[in-house]
Short mmCIF file of C-alpha atoms and ligand atoms in Angstrom, two decimals:
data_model
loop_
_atom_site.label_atom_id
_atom_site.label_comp_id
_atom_site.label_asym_id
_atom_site.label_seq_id
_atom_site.Cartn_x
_atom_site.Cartn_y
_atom_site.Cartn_z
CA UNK A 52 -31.41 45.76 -5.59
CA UNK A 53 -32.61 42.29 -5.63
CA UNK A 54 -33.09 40.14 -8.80
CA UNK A 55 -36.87 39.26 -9.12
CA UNK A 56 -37.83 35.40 -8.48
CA UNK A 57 -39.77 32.94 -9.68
CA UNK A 58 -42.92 32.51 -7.35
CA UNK A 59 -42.16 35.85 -5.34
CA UNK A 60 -45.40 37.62 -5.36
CA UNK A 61 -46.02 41.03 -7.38
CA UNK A 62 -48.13 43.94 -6.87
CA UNK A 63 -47.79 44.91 -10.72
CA UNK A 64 -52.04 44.80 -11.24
CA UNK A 65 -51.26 45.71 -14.75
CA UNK A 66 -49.66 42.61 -15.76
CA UNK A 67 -50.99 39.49 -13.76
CA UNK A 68 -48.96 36.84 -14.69
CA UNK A 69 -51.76 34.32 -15.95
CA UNK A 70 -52.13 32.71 -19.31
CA UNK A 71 -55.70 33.37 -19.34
CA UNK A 72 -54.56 37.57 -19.36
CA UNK A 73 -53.01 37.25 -22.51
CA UNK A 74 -54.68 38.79 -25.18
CA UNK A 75 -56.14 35.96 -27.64
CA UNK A 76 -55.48 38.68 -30.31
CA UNK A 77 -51.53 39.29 -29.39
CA UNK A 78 -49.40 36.37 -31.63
CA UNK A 79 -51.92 34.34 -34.02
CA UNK A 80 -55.64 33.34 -33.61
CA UNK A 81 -58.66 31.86 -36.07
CA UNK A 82 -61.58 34.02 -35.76
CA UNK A 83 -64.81 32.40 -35.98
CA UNK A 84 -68.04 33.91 -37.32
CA UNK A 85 -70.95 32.23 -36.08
CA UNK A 86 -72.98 34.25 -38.03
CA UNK A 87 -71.58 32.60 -41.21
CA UNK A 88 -72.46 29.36 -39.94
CA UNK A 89 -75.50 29.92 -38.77
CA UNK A 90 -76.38 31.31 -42.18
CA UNK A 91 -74.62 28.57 -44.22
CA UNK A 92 -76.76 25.94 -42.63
CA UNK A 93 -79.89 28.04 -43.07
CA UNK A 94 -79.43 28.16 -46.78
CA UNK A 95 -78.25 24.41 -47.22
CA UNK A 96 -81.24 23.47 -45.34
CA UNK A 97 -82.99 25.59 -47.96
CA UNK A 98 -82.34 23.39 -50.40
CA UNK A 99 -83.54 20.32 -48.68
CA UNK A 100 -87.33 18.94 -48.17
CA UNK A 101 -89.34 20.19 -45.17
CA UNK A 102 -88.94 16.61 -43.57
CA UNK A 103 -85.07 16.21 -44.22
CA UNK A 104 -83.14 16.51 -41.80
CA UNK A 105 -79.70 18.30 -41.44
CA UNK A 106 -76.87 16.78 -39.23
CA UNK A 107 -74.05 18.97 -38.66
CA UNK A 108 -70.95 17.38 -38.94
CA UNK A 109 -68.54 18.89 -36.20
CA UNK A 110 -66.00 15.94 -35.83
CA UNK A 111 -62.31 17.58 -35.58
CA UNK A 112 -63.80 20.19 -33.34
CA UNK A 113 -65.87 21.01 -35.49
CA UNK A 114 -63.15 20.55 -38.48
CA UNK A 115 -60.81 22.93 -36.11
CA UNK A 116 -63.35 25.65 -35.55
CA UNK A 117 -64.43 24.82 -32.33
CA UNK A 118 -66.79 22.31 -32.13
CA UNK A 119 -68.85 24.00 -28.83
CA UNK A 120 -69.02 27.18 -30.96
CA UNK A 121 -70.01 25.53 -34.25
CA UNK A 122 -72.56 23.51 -32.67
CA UNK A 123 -74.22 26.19 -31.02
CA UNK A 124 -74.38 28.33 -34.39
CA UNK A 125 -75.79 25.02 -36.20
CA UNK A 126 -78.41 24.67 -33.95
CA UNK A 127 -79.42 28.13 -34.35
CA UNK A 128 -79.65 27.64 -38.41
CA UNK A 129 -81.39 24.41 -37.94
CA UNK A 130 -79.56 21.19 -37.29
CA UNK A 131 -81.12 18.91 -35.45
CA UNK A 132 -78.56 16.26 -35.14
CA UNK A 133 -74.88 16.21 -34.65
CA UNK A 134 -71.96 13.78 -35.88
CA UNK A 135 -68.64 13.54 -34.78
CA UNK A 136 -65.91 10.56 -35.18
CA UNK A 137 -65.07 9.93 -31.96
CA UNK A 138 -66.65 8.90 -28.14
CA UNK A 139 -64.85 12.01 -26.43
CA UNK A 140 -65.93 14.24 -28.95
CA UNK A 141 -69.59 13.50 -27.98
CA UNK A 142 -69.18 13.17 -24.40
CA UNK A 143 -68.05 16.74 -24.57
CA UNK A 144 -71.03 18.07 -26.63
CA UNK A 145 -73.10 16.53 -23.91
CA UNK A 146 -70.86 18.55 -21.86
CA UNK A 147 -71.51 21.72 -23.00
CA UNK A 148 -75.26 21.02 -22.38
CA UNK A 149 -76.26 19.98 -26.06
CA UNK A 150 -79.50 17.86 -26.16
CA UNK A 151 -79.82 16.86 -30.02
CA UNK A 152 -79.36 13.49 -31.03
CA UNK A 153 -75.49 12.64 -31.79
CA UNK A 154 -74.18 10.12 -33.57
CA UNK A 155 -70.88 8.99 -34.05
CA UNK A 156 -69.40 8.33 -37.04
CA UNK A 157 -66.19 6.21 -35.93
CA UNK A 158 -66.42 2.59 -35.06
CA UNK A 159 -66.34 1.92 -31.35
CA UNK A 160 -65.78 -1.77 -31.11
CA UNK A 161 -64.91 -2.02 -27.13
CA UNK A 162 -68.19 -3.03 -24.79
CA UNK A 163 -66.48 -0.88 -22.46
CA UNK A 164 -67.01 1.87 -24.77
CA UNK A 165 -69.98 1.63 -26.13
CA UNK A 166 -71.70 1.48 -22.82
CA UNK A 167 -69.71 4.45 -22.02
CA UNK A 168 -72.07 5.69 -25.29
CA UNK A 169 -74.90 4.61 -24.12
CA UNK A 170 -74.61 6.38 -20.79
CA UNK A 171 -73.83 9.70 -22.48
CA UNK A 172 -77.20 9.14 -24.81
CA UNK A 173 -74.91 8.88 -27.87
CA UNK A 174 -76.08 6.78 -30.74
CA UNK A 175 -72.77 4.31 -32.09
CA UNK A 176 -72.22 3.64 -35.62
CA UNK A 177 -72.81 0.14 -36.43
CA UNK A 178 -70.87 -2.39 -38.63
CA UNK A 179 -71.38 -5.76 -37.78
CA UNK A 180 -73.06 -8.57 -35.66
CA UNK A 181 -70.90 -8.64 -33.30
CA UNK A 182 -71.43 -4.88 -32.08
CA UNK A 183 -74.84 -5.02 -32.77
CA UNK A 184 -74.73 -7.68 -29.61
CA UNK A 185 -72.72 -5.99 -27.42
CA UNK A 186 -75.30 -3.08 -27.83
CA UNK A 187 -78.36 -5.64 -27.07
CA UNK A 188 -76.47 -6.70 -24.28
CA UNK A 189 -76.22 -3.56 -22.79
CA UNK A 190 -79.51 -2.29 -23.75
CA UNK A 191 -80.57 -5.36 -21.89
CA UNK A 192 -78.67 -4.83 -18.29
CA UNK A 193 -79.96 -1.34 -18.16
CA UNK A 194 -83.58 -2.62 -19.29
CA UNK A 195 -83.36 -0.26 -21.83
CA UNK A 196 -83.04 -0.44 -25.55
CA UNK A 197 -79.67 1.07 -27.37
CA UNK A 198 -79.94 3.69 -29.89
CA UNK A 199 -77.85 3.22 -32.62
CA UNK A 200 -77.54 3.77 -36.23
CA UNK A 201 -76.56 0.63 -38.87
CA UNK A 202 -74.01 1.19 -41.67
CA UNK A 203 -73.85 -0.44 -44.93
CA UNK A 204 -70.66 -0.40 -46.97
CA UNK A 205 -71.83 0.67 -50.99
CA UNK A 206 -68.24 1.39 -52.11
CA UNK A 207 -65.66 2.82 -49.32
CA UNK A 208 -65.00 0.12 -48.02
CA UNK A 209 -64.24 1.65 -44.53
CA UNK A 210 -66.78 0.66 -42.02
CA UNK A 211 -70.03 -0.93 -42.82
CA UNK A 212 -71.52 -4.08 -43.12
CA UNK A 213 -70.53 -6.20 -46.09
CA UNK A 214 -73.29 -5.64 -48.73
CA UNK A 215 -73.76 -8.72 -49.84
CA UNK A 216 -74.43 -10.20 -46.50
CA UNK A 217 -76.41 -6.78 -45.29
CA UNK A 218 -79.78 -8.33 -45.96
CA UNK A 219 -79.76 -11.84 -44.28
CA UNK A 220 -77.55 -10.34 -41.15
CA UNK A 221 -80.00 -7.07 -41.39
CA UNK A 222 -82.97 -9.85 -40.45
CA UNK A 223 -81.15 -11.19 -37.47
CA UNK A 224 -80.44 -7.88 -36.10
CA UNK A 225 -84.58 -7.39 -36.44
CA UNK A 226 -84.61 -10.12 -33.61
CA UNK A 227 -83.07 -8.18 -31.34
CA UNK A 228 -84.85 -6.47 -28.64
CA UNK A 229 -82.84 -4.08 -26.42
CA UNK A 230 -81.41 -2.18 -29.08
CA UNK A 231 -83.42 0.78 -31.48
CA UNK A 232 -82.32 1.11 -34.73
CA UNK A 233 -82.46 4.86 -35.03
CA UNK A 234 -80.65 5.00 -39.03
CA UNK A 235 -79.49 3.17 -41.64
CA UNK A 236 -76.62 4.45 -43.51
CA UNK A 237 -73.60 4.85 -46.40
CA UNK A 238 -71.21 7.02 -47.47
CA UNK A 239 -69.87 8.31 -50.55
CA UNK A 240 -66.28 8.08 -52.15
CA UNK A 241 -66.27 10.17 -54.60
CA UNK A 242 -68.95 12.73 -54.63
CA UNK A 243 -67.36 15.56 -55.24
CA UNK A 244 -65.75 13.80 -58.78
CA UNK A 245 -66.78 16.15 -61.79
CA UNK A 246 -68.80 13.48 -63.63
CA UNK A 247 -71.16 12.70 -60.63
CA UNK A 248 -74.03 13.26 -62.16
CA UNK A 249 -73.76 10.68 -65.04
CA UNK A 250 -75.62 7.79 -64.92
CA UNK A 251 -72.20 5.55 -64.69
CA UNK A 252 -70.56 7.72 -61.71
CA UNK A 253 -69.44 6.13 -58.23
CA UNK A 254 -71.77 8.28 -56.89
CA UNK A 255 -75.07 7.02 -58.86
CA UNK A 256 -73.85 3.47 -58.56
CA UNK A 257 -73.16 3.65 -54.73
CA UNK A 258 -76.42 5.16 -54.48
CA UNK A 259 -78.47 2.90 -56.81
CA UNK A 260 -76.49 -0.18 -54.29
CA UNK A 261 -77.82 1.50 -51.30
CA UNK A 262 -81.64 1.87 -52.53
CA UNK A 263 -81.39 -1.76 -53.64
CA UNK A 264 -80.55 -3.22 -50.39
CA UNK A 265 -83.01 -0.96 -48.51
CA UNK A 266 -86.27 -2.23 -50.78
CA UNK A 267 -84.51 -5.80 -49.87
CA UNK A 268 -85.10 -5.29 -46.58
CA UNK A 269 -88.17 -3.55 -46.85
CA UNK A 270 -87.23 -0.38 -44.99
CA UNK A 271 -89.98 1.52 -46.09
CA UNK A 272 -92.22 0.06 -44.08
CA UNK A 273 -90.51 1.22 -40.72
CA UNK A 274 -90.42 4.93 -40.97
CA UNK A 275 -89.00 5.71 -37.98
CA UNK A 276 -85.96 4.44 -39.69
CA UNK A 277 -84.04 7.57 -41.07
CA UNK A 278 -82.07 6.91 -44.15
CA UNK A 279 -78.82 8.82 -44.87
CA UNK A 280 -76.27 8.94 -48.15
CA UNK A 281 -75.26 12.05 -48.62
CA UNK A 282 -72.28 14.28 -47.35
CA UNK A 283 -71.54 18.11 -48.22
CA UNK A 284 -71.13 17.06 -52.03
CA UNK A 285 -73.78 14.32 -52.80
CA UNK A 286 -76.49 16.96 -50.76
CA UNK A 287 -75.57 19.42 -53.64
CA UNK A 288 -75.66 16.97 -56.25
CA UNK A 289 -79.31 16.19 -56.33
CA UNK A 290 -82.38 15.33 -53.94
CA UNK A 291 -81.89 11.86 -55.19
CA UNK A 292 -79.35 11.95 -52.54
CA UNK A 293 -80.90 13.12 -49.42
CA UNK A 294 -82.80 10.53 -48.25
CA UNK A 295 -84.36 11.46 -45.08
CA UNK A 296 -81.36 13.32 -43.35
CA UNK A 297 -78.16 14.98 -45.01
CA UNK A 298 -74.40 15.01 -43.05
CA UNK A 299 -72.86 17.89 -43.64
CA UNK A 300 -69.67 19.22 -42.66
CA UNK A 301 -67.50 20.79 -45.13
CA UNK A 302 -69.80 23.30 -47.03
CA UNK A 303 -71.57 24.31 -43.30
CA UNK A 304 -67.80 25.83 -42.72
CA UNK A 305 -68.17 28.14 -46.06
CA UNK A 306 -66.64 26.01 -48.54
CA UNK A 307 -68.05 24.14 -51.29
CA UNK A 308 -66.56 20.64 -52.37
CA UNK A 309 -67.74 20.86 -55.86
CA UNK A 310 -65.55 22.26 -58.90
CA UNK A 311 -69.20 23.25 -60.31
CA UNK A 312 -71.19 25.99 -57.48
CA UNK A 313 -73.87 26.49 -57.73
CA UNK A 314 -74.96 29.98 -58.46
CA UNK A 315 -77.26 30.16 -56.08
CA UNK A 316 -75.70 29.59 -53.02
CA UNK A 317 -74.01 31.87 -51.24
CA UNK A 318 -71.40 29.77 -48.91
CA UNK A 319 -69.55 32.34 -46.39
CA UNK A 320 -65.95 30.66 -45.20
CA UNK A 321 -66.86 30.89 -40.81
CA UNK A 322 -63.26 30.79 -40.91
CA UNK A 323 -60.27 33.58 -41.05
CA UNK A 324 -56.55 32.96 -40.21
CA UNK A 325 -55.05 36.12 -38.63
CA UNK A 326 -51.42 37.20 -37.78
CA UNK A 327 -49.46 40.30 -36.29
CA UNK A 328 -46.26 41.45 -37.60
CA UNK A 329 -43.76 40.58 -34.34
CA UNK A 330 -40.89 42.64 -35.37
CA UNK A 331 -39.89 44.54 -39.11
CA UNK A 332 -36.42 44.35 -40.56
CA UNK A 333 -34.93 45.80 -44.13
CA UNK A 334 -32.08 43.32 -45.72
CA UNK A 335 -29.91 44.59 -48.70
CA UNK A 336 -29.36 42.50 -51.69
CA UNK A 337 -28.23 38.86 -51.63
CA UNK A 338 -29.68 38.47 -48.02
CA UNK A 339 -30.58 34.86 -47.39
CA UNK A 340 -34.03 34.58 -45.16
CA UNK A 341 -34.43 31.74 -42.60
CA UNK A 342 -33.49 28.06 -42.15
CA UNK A 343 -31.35 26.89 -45.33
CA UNK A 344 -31.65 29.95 -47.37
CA UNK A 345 -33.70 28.95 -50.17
CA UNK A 346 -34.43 32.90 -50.29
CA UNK A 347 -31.74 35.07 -51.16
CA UNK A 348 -33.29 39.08 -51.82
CA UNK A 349 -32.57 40.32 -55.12
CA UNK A 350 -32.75 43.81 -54.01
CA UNK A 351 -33.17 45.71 -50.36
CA UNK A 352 -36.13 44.50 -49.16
CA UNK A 353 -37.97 45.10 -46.49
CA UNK A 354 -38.99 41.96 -44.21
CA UNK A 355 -42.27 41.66 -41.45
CA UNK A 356 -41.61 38.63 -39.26
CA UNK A 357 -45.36 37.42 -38.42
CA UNK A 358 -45.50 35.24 -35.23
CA UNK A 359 -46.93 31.79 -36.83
CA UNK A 360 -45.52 28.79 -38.41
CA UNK A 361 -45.94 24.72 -39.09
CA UNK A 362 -46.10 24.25 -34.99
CA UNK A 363 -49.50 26.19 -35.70
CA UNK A 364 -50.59 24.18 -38.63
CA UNK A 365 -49.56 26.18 -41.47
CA UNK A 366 -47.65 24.03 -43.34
CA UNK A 367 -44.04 24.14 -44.13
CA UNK A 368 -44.49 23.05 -47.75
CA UNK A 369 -46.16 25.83 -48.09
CA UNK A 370 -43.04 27.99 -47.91
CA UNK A 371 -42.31 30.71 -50.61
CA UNK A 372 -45.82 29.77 -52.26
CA UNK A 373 -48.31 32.30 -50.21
CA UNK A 374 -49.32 35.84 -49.67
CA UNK A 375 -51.01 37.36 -46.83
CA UNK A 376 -53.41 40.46 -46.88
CA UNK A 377 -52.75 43.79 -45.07
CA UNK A 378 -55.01 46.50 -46.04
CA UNK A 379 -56.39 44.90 -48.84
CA UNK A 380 -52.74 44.21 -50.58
CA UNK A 381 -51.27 40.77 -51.12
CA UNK A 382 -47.48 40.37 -50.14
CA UNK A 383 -45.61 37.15 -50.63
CA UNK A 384 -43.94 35.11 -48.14
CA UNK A 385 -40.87 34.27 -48.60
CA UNK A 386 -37.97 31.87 -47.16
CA UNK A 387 -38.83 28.76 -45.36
CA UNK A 388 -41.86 28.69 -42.86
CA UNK A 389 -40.08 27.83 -39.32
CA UNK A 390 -42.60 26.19 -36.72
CA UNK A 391 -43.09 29.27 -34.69
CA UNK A 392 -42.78 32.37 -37.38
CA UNK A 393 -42.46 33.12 -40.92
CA UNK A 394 -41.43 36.10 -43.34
CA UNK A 395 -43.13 38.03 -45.32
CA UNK A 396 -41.61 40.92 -48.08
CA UNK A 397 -43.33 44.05 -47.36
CA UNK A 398 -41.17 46.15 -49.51
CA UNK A 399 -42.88 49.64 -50.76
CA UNK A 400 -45.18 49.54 -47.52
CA UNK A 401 -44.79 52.29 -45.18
CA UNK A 402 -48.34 51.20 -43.16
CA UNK A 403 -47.68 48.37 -42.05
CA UNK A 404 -46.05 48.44 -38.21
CA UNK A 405 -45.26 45.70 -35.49
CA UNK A 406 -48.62 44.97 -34.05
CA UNK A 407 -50.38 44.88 -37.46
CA UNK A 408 -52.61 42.66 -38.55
CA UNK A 409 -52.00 40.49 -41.62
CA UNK A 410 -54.63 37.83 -42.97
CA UNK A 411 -53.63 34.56 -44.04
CA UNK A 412 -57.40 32.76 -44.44
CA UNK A 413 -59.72 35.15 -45.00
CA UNK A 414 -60.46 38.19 -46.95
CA UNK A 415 -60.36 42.35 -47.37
CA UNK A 416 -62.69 43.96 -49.68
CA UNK A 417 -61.65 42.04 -52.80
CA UNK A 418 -58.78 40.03 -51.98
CA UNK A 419 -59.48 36.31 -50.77
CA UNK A 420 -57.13 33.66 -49.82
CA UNK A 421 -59.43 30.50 -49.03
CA UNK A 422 -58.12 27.43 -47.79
CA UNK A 423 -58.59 25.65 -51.24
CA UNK A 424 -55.87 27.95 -52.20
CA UNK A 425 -53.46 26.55 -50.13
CA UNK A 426 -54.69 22.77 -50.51
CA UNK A 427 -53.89 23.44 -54.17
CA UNK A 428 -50.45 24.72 -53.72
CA UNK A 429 -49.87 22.12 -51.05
CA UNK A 430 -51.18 19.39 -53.21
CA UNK A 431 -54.35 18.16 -50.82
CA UNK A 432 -57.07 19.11 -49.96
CA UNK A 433 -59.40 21.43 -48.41
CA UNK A 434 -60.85 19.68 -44.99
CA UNK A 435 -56.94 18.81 -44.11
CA UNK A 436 -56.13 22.57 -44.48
CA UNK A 437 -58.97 23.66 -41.53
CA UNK A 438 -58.39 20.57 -39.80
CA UNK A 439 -54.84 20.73 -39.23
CA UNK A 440 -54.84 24.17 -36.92
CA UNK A 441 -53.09 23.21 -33.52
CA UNK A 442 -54.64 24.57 -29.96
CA UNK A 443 -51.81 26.82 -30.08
CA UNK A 444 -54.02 29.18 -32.30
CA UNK A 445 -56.89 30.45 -30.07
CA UNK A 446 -60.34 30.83 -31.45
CA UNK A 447 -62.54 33.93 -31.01
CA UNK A 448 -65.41 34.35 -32.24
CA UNK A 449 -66.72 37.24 -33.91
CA UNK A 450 -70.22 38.54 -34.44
C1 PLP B 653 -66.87 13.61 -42.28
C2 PLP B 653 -68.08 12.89 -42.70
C3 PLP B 653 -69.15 13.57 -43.31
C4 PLP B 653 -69.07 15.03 -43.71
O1 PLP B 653 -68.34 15.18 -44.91
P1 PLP B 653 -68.19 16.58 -45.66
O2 PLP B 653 -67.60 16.22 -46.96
O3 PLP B 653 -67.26 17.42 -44.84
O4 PLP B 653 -69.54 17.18 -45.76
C5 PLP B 653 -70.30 12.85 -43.57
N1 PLP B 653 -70.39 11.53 -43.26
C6 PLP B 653 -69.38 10.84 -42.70
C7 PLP B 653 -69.54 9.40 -42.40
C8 PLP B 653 -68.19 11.50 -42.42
O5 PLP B 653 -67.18 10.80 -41.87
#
């Protein structure tokens, strides 16, 4: 018989040898419920004025849950802008056919770039004269004038314009003809710090500096001029906050970034990690489990080997400090997590088989394991958690 070769075509119909065959659901995948979305933004939009506006924040691919997907669903609860950080990230929204007004959040400080922005109809983030020119310039070649949004630093002191020279370089940029100033706006450092709403917070005092410089240069007078503060936590501190538009990203995804929730909001995680067991083994006692055996059994214990690890984004120091849900039942990981798989003790279980499903984000009737829950035991937080699933991990969507 002869040995089967690379290239030499097959008449097996069953099994076509293509990537795109294989079954999103057959290793490790994020499911992604637009429905949650959609009815996250509805609600946080419910707590906003009838003329604020919501921009969905869906930088990071839409903080790793597919930004194409997340946008859609935002739309659908009411967002009528977008941000993201970076020029590909937009020119890919435009891609997929979305017509709301983007912005982007990074700094692009190339003229190469930002006419590359301006042909795609995205609005740059701007922090200083010298930008602000480029864009005039640009504007002016093309006869047109250049959307773009102005920031002021109050307190990051990441991008922005300086605020004590914001004013006098603010009435310069008035002067300026081929470019549109679409917003004016800051961002928070510490919004979601327990003591925000005292008087003395950074919060208050970022956003009493931002109202300042704004009645300097008389802003209120040009209302096509939106004005925009807050992120997920300062839009659920207060309405002193909102201005006239909110950027939200992290509580859109289900997750609130305040140690105080309120009661009545009802934040749905659009998120859920999910695993199958790859292959089941029982150990006896004093068994060491994966790389350097930091976990010896203690008795015979019965092992699932689920098919993710750190190459996926779980990660590794993490190891020996999580459970996973099968049937609504925790069971603990143990030994290190190895960049492709990790263990878990099922000992006691007779129901779960290879091919089950195990949840490591997500929850079953009344067991949750939410990405905060990691962040803790990993010592960060919870936007680096979502953010830090590789492409390896297909999304589906559900619902
Ligand atoms: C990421 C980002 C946001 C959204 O922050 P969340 O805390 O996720 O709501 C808002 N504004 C800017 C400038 C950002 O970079």
């Amino acid at each position: 018989m002869q040995i089967r070769q690379t290239n030499q075509p097959l008449n097996f119909d069953k099994y076509p040898p293509f990537e795109k065959d294989v079954d999103p659901k057959q290793r490790a995948w994020i499911e992604i419920r637009g429905k949650a979305l959609e009815t996250n933004v509805r609600q946080l939009r419910s707590k906003l004025s009838k003329s604020c506006q919501f921009m969905a924040v869906v930088k990071a691919d839409g903080y790793g849950h597919d930004a194409k997907l997340v946008s859609h669903y935002a739309i659908k609860g009411g967002a009528s802008q977008l941000g993201v950080a970076t020029l590909k990230e937009g020119i890919k929204l435009r891609s997929f056919g979305v017509k709301k007004p983007i912005l982007i959040l990074g700094n692009l400080y190339s003229k190469r770039d930002l006419i590359i922005s301006f042909k795609n109809d995205l609005m740059p983030t701007i922090s200083s004269i010298r930008e602000c020119l480029i864009c005039n310039n640009i504007g002016k070649h093309f006869g047109l004038k250049f959307s773009l949004h102005l920031k002021v630093d109050t307190g990051m002191s990441r991008l922005g314009f300086d605020e004590k020279k914001f004013v006098e370089q603010f009435e310069k940029i008035k002067s300026f003809e081929n470019i549109s100033i679409e917003g004016i706006y800051s961002h928070l450092s510490s919004a979601d710090d327990i003591n925000s709403l005292d008087p003395q917070s950074s919060a208050q005092l970022q956003r009493q500096k931002f109202q300042e410089l704004l009645k300097q240069i008389n802003v209120d007078r040009n209302r096509n001029i939106k004005i925009h503060l807050a992120n997920s936590a300062g839009m659920l501190l207060n309405k002193d906050f909102h201005f006239h538009m909110v950027r939200v990203g992290l509580s859109m995804y289900g997750y609130s970034p305040l140690a105080k929730i309120d009661k009545n909001l009802y934040l749905q995680p659009a998120l859920f990690l999910k695993v199958k067991v790859a292959f089941i083994r029982i150990i006896d006692q004093g068994v060491s489990v994966s790389y350097g055996g930091k976990f010896v059994s203690t008795r015979k214990t019965k092992l699932a080997v689920l098919s993710i690890g750190y190459a996926d984004g779980v990660p590794r120091n993490l190891s020996g400090k999580i459970k996973v849900i099968h049937n609504k039942k925790l069971y603990p990981q143990v030994g290190s997590i190895t960049m492709d798989q990790m263990m878990v003790d099922i000992t006691g279980s007779n129901e779960i088989k290879i091919g089950s499903t195990m949840i490591l984000l997500g929850s079953d009737g009344e067991k949750t394991i939410s990405p905060l829950d990691w962040a803790r035991e990993s010592n960060t937080i919870t936007w680096e958690i979502i953010c830090s699933f590789k492409n390896r991990l297909p999304r589906v969507q559900v619902d």
